[in-house]
Short mmCIF file of C-alpha atoms and ligand atoms in Angstrom, two decimals:
data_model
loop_
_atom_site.label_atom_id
_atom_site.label_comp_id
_atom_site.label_asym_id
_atom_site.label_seq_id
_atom_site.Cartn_x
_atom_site.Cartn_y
_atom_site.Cartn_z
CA UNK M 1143 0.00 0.00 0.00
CA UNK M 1144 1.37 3.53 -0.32
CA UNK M 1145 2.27 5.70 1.68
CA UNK M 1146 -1.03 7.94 1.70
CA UNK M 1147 0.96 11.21 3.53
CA UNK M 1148 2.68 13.95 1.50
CA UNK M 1149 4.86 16.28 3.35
CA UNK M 1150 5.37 18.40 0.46
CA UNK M 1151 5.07 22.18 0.34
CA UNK M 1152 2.21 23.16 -1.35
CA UNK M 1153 0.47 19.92 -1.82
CA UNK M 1154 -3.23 19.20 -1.24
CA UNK M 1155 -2.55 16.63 1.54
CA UNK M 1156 -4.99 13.50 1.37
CA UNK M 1157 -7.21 14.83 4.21
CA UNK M 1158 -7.16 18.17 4.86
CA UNK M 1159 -7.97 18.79 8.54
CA UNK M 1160 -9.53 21.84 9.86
CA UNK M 1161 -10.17 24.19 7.36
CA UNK M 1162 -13.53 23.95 7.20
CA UNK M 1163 -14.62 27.25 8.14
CA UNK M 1164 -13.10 29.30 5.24
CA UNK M 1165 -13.95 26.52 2.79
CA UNK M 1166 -17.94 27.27 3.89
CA UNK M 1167 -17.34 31.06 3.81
CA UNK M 1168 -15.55 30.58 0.51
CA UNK M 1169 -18.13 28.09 -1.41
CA UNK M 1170 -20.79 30.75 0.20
CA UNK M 1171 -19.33 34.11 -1.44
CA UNK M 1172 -19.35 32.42 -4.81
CA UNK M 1173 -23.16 31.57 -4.35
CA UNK M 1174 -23.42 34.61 -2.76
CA UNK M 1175 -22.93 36.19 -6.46
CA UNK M 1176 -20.80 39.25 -7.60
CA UNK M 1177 -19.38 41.98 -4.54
CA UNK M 1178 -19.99 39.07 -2.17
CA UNK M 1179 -17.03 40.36 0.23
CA UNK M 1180 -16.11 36.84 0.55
CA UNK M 1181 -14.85 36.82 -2.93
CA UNK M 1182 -12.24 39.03 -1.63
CA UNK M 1183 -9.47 37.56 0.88
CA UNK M 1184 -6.54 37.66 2.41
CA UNK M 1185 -4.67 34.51 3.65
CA UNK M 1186 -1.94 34.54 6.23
CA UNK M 1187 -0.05 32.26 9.30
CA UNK M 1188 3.37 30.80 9.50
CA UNK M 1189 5.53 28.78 7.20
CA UNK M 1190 4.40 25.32 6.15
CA UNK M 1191 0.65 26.10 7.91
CA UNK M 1192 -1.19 25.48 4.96
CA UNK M 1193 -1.38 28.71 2.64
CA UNK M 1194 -0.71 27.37 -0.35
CA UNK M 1195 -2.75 24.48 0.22
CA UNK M 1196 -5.31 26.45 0.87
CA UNK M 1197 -5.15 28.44 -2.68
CA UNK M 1198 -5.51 25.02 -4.58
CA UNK M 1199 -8.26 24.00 -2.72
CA UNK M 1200 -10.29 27.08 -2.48
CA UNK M 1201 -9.21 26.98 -6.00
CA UNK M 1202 -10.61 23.61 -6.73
CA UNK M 1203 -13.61 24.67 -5.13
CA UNK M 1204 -14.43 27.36 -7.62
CA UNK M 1205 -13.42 25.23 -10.58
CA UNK M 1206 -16.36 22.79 -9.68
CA UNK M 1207 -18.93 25.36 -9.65
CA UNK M 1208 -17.06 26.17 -13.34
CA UNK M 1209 -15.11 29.11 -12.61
CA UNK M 1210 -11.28 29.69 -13.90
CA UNK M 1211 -9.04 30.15 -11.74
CA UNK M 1212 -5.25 31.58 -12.41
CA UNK M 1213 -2.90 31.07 -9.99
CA UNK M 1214 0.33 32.93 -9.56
CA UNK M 1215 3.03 33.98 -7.33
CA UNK M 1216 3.69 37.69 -6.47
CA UNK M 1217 7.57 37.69 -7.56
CA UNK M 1218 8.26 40.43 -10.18
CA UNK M 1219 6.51 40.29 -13.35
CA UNK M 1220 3.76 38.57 -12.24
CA UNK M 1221 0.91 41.28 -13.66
CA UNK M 1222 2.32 40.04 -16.57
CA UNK M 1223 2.30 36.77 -16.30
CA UNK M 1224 -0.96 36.92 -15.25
CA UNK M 1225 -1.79 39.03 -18.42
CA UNK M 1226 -0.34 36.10 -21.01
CA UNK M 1227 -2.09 33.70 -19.03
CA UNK M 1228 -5.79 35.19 -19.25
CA UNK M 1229 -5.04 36.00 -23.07
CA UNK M 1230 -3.70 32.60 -23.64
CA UNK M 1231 -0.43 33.85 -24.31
CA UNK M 1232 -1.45 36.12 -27.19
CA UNK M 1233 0.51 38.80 -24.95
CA UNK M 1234 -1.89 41.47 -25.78
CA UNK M 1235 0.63 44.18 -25.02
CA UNK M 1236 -0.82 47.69 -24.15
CA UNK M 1237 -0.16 48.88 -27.47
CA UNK M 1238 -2.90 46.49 -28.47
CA UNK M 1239 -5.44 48.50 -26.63
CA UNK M 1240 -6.33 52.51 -27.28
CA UNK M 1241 -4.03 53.90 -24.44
CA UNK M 1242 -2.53 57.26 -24.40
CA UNK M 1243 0.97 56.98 -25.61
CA UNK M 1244 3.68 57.02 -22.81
CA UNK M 1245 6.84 59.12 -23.34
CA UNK M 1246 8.67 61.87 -23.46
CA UNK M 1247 6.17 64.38 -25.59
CA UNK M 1248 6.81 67.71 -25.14
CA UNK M 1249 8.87 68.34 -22.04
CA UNK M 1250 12.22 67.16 -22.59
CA UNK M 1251 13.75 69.87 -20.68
CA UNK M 1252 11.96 68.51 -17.50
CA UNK M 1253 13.14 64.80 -17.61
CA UNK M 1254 12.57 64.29 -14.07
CA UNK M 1255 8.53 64.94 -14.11
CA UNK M 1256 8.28 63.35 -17.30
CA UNK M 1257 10.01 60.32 -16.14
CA UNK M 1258 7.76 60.79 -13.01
CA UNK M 1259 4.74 60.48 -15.30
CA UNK M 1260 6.07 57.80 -17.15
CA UNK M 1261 6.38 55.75 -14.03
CA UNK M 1262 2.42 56.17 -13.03
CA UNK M 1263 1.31 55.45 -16.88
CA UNK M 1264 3.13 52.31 -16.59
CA UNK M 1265 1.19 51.73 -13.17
CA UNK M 1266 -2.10 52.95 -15.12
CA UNK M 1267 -0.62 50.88 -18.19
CA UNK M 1268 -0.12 47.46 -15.93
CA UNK M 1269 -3.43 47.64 -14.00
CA UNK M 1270 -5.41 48.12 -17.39
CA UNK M 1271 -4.01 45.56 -18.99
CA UNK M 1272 -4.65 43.59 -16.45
CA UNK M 1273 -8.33 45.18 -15.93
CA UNK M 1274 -8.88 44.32 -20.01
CA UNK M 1275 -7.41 40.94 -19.85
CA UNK M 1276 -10.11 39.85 -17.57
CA UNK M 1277 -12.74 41.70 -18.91
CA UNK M 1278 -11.94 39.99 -22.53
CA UNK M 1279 -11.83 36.54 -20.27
CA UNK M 1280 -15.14 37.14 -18.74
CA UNK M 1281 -16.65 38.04 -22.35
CA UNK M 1282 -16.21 34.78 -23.59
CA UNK M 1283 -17.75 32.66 -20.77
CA UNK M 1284 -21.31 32.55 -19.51
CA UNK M 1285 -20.58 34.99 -16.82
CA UNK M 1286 -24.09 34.66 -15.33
CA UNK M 1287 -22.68 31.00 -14.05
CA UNK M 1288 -18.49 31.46 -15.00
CA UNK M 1289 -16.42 33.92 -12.80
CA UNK M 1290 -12.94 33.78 -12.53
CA UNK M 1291 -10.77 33.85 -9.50
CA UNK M 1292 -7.25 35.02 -9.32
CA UNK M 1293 -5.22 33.54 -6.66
CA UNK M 1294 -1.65 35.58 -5.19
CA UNK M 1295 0.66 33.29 -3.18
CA UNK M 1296 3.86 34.81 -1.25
CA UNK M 1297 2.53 38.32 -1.03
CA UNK M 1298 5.26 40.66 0.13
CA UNK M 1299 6.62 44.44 -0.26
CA UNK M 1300 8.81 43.66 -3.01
CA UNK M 1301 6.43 43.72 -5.65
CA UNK M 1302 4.56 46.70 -4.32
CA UNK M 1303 4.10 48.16 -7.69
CA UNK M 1304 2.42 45.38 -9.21
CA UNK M 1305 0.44 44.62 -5.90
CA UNK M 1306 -0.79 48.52 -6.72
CA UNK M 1307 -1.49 48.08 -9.98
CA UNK M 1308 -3.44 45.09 -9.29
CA UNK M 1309 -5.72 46.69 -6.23
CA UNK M 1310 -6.51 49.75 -8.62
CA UNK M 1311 -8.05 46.25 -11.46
CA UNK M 1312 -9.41 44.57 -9.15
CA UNK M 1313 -11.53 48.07 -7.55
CA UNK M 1314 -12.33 48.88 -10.94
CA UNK M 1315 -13.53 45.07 -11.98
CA UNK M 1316 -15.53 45.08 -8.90
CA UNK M 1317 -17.32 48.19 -9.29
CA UNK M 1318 -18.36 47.11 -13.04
CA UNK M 1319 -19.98 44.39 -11.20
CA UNK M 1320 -17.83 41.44 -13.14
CA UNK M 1321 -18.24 37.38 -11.44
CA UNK M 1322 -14.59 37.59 -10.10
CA UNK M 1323 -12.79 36.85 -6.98
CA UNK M 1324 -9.32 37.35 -5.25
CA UNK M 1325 -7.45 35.39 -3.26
CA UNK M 1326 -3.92 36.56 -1.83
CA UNK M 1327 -1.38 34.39 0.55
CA UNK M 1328 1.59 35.69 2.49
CA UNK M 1329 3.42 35.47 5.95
CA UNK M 1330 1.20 37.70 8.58
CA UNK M 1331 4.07 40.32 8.49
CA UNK M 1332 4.94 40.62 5.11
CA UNK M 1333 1.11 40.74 4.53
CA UNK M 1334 0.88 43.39 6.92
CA UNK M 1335 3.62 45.47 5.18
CA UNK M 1336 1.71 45.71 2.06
CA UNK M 1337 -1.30 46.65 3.93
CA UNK M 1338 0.01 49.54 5.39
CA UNK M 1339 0.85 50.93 1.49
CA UNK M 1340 -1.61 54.13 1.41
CA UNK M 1341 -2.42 53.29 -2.16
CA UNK M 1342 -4.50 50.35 -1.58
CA UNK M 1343 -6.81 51.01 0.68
CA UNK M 1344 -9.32 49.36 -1.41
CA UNK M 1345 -7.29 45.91 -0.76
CA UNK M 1346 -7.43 46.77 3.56
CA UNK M 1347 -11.15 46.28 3.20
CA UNK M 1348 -10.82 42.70 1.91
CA UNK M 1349 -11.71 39.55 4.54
CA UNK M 1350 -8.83 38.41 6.54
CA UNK M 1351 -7.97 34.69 7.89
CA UNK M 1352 -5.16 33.99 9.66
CA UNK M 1353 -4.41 30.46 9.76
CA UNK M 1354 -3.01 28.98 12.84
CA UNK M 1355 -2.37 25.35 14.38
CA UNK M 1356 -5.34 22.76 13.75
CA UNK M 1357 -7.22 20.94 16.81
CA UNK M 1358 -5.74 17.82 17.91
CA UNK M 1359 -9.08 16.31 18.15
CA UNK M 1360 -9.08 16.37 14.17
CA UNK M 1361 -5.49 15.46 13.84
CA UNK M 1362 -6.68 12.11 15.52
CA UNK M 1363 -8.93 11.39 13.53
CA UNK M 1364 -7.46 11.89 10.69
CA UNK M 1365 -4.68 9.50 11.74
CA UNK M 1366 -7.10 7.18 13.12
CA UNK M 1367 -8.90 7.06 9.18
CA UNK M 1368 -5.65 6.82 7.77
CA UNK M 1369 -4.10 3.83 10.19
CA UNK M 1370 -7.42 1.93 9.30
CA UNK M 1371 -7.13 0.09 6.31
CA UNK M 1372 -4.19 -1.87 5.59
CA UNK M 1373 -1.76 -0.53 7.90
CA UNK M 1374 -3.41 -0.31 11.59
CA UNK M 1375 -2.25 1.36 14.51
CA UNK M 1376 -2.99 1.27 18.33
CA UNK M 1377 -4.86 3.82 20.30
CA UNK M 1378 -1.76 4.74 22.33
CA UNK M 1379 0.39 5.34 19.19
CA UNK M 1380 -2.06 6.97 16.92
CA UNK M 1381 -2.49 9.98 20.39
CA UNK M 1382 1.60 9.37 20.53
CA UNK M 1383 1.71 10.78 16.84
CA UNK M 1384 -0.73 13.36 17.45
CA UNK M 1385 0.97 14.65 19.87
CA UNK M 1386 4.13 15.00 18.08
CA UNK M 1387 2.24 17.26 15.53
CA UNK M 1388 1.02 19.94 17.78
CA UNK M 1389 -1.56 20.81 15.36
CA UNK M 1390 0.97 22.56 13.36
CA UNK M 1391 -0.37 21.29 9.30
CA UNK M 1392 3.16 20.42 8.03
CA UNK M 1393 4.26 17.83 10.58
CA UNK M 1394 0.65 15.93 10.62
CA UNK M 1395 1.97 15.10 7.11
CA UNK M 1396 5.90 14.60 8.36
CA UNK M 1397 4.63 12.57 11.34
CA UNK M 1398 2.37 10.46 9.24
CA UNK M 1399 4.72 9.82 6.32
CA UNK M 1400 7.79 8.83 8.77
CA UNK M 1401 5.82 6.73 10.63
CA UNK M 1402 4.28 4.98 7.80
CA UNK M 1403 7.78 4.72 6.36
CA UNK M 1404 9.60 3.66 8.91
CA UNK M 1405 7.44 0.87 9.91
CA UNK M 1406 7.35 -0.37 6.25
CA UNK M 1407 11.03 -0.58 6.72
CA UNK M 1408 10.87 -2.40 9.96
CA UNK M 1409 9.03 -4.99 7.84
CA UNK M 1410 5.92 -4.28 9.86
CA UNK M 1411 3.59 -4.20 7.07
CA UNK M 1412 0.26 -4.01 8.66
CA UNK M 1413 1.07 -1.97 11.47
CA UNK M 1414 2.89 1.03 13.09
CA UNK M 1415 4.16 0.12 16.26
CA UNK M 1416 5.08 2.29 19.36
CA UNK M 1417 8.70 2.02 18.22
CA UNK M 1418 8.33 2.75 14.48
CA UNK M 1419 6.32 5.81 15.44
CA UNK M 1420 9.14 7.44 17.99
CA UNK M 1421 11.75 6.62 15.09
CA UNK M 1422 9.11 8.11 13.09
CA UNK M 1423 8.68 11.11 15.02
CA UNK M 1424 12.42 11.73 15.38
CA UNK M 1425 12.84 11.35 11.58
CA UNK M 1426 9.95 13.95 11.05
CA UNK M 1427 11.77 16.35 13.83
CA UNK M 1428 14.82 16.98 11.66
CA UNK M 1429 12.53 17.18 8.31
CA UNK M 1430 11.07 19.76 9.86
CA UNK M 1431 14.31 21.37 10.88
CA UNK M 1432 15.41 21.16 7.20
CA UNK M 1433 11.87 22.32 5.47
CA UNK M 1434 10.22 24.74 7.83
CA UNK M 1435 12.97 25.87 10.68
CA UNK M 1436 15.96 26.55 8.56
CA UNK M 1437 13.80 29.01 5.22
CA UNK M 1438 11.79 30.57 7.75
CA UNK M 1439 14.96 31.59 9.97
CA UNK M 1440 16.99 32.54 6.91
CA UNK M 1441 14.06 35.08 5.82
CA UNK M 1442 14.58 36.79 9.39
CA UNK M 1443 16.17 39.88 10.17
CA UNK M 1444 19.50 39.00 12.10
CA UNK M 1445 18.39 40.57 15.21
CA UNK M 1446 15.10 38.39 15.31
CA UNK M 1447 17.85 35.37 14.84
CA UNK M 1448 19.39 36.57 17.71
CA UNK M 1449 16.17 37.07 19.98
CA UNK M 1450 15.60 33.53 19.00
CA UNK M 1451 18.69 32.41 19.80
CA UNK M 1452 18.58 33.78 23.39
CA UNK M 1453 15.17 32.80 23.86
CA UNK M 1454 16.42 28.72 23.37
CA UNK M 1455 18.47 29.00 26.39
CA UNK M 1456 15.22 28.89 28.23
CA UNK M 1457 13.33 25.67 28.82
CA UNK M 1458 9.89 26.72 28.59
CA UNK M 1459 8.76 30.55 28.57
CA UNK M 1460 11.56 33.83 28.65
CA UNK M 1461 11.28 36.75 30.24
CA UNK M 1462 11.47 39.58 27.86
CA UNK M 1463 13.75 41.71 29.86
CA UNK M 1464 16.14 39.04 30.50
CA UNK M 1465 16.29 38.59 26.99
CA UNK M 1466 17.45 42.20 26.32
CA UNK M 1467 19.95 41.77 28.40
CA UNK M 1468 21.40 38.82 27.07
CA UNK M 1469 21.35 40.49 23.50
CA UNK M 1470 23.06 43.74 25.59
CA UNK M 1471 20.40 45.54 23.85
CA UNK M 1472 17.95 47.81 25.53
CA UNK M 1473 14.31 46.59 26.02
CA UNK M 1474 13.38 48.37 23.28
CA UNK M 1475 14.92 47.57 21.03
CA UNK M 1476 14.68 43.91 21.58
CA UNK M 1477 10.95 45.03 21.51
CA UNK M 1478 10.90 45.49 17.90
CA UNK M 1479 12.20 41.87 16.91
CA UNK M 1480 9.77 40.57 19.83
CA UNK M 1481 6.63 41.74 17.84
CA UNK M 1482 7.32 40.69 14.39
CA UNK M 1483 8.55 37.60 15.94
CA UNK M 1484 4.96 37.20 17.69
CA UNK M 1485 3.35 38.24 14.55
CA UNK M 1486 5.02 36.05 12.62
CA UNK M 1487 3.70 33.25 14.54
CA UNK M 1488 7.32 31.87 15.46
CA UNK M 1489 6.48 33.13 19.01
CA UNK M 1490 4.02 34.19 21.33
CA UNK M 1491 3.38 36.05 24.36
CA UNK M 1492 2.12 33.89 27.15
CA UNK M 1493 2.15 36.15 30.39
CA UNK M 1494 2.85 39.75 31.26
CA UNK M 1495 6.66 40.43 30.10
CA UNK M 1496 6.97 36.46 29.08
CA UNK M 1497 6.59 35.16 25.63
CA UNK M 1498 7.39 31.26 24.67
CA UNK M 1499 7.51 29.25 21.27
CA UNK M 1500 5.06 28.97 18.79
CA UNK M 1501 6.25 27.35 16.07
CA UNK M 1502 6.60 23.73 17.40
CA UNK M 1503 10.16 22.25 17.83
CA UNK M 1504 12.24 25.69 16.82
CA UNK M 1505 13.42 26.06 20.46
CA UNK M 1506 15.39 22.35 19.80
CA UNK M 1507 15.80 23.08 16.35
CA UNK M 1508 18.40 26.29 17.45
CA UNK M 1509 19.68 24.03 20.04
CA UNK M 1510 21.09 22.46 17.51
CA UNK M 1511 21.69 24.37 15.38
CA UNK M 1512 22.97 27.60 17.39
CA UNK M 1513 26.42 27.61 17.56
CA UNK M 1514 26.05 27.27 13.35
CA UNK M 1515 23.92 30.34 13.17
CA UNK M 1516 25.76 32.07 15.98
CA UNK M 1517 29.02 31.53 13.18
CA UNK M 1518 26.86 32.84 10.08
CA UNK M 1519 26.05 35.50 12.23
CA UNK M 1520 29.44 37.13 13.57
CA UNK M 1521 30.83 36.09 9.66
CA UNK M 1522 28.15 38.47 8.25
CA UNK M 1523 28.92 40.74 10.41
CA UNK M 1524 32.35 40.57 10.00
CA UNK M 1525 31.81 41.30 6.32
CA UNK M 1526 29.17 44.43 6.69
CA UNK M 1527 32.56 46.14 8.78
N1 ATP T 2792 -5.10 21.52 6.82
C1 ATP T 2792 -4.11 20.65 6.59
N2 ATP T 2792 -4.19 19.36 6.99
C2 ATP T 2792 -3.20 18.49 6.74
N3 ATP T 2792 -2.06 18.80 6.11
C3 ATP T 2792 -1.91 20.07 5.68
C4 ATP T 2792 -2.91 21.06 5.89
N4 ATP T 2792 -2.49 22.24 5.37
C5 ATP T 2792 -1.29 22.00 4.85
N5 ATP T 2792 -0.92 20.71 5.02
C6 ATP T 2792 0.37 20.12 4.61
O1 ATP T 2792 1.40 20.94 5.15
C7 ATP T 2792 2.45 21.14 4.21
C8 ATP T 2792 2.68 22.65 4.02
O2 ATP T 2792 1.57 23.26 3.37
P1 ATP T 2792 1.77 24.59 2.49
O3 ATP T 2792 2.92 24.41 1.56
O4 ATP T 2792 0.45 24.93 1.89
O5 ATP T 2792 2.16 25.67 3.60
P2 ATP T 2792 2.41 27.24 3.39
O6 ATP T 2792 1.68 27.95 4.47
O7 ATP T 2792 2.09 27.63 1.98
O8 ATP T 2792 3.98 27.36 3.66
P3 ATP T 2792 5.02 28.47 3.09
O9 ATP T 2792 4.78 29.72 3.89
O10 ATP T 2792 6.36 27.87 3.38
O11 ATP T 2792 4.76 28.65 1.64
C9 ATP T 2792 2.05 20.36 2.95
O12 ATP T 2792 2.68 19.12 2.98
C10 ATP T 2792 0.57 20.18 3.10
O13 ATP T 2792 0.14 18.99 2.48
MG1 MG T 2793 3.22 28.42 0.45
#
């Protein structure tokens, strides 16, 4: 039999546990019919929590009640992309449409404004392209029954321009009253960063989910479905594994797969023992280190490394002051790294100048590995001097 867990980023995992709420709320908005604020949404929580997984399904979803959907990635050029894709690739370039001509007409002796001015037609240029390529889309289906939903996956500052450009289609799509929907996906901080842009206002206004840790009452019985065909497990193994996942969406599927794996390799081929599902655990531990701890440390500011890093000397909660004083930083200023820390979900505040680990495992995970980042660290350093 094989293995029926997929710890792989972005994958639909064979049961999805817990997300029923926004799949309701989701289904509902497209019933709901056109400016449904449902159709509208931002997605955000931690690293390996199920954001991506979420796109495809709530994608999936619309696709059965015969939408298109277009799914994309908010790296540089993705207006674009998104463009080619809705014109099947006919890249119906601006010039295509009746636009004002950009350049430098008239004022060359003021190259500044006019290259001011060219800047905001290209933002006027990229949105309605963008605005006409899914108008042209929606002109060819039945949009009485058809919309079409747009999903945006690792949202973040970078592409600011583009994120612009796209709030400005999407306000003007809504207000004609097309069958469309949005869907954008990012870490809670970088999410938050494009939020605070001035220019999109329009895009604060859309429904926010954050997605956290699932209820280990559904992780069980999700194991207890999956250990109950072939391969069985006992009660006291199948909580065991739970356990080990705290919730957190990636590790149900490192948890399940290593256990599952490791008993196959144990020979045990219609069962997970107690002993196949500590190896397993263990196994799924340092997966976890290597997929989850390690990309979301390396996309931290040094200084949040750091407050990490002093916060694994403790064994269960840290007291913030102490903290600043190990970093020999004022409270302050190890203030700043403790709140995007906190809302990045890596930590949490659990009493009044106390905060503890979120993420599950990351306090063993720089145990291990802290004398390696500590090195990185003071060799980056070295380097800025
Ligand atoms: N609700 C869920 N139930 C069970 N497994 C899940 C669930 N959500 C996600 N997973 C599994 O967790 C893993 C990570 O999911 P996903 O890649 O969607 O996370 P993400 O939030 O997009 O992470 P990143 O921020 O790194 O892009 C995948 O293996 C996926 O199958
Ligand atoms: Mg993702």
């Amino acid at each position: 039999m094989t293995n029926p867990f997929k710890p792989t980023a972005g994958r639909i995992p064979p049961i999805l546990v817990g997300r029923e709420e926004i799949i309701e709320d989701f289904d509902y908005a497209l019933k709901d019919g056109v400016g449904s604020p449902g159709r509208l949404m931002f997605l955000t929580g931690a690293r390996g929590v199920g954001k991506t997984v979420m796109l495809d399904t709530l994608g999936t979803h619309a696709q059965k009640q015969g939408w298109q959907v277009y799914n994309e990635s908010a790296d540089s050029g993705f207006t674009q992309r998104l463009v080619d894709s809705l014109t099947g690739k006919d890249t119906t370039r601006i010039s295509a449409y009746d636009m004002p001509s950009v350049g430098l007409t008239g004022n060359t002796g003021n190259l500044e404004l006019s290259l001011g001015r060219i800047e905001l037609e290209r933002k006027e240029e990229r949105s309605l392209t963008l605005r006409q390529a899914v108008g042209k889309r929606l002109d060819k289906m039945n949009e009485n029954r058809q919309g079409i939903l747009i999903t945006l996956d690792e949202v973040q500052s970078g592409s600011m321009d583009e994120i612009r450009a796209m709030s400005t289609a999407v306000q003007h799509l809504i207000r004609e009253g097309r069958n469309i929907a949005f869907i954008f996906a990012g870490l809670p901080s970088a999410v938050n960063d494009v939020l605070s842009d001035n220019a999109i206002t329009f895009l604060q206004r859309a429904e926010r989910y954050h997605l956290g840790s699932v209820p280990t009452e559904k992780v069980l019985k999700a194991f207890e479905e999956s250990f109950s065909g072939e391969k069985k497990a006992g009660m006291e193994t199948l909580i065991r594994l739970t356990n080990a996942t705290h919730g957190y969406p990636f590790m149900i599927q490192l948890v399940g797969y290593w256990a599952w794996r490791v008993s196959e390799t144990n020979g045990h081929v219609n069962q997970v023992t107690e002993e196949d599902a500590v190896k397993g655990i263990e196994k799924a531990q340092a997966k976890l280190g290597d997929m989850v701890h390690a990309p979301a440390l390396h996309g931290l500011p040094s200084h949040a490394v750091n407050y990490l890093l002093a916060m694994s000397v403790d064994d269960t909660v840290s007291n913030t002051g102490e903290i600043a004083r190990r970093l020999n930083r004022s409270p302050q200023f190890a203030n700043v790294y403790r709140t995007k820390l906190i809302e990045n979900d890596l930590i949490e505040p659990v009493g009044y100048g106390e905060v503890a680990f979120k993420m599950p495992y990351l306090r063993d995970y720089l145990r291990e590995h802290g004398a390696y980042l500590q090195m990185r660290e003071n060799i980056s350093e070295r380097s800025e001097n």
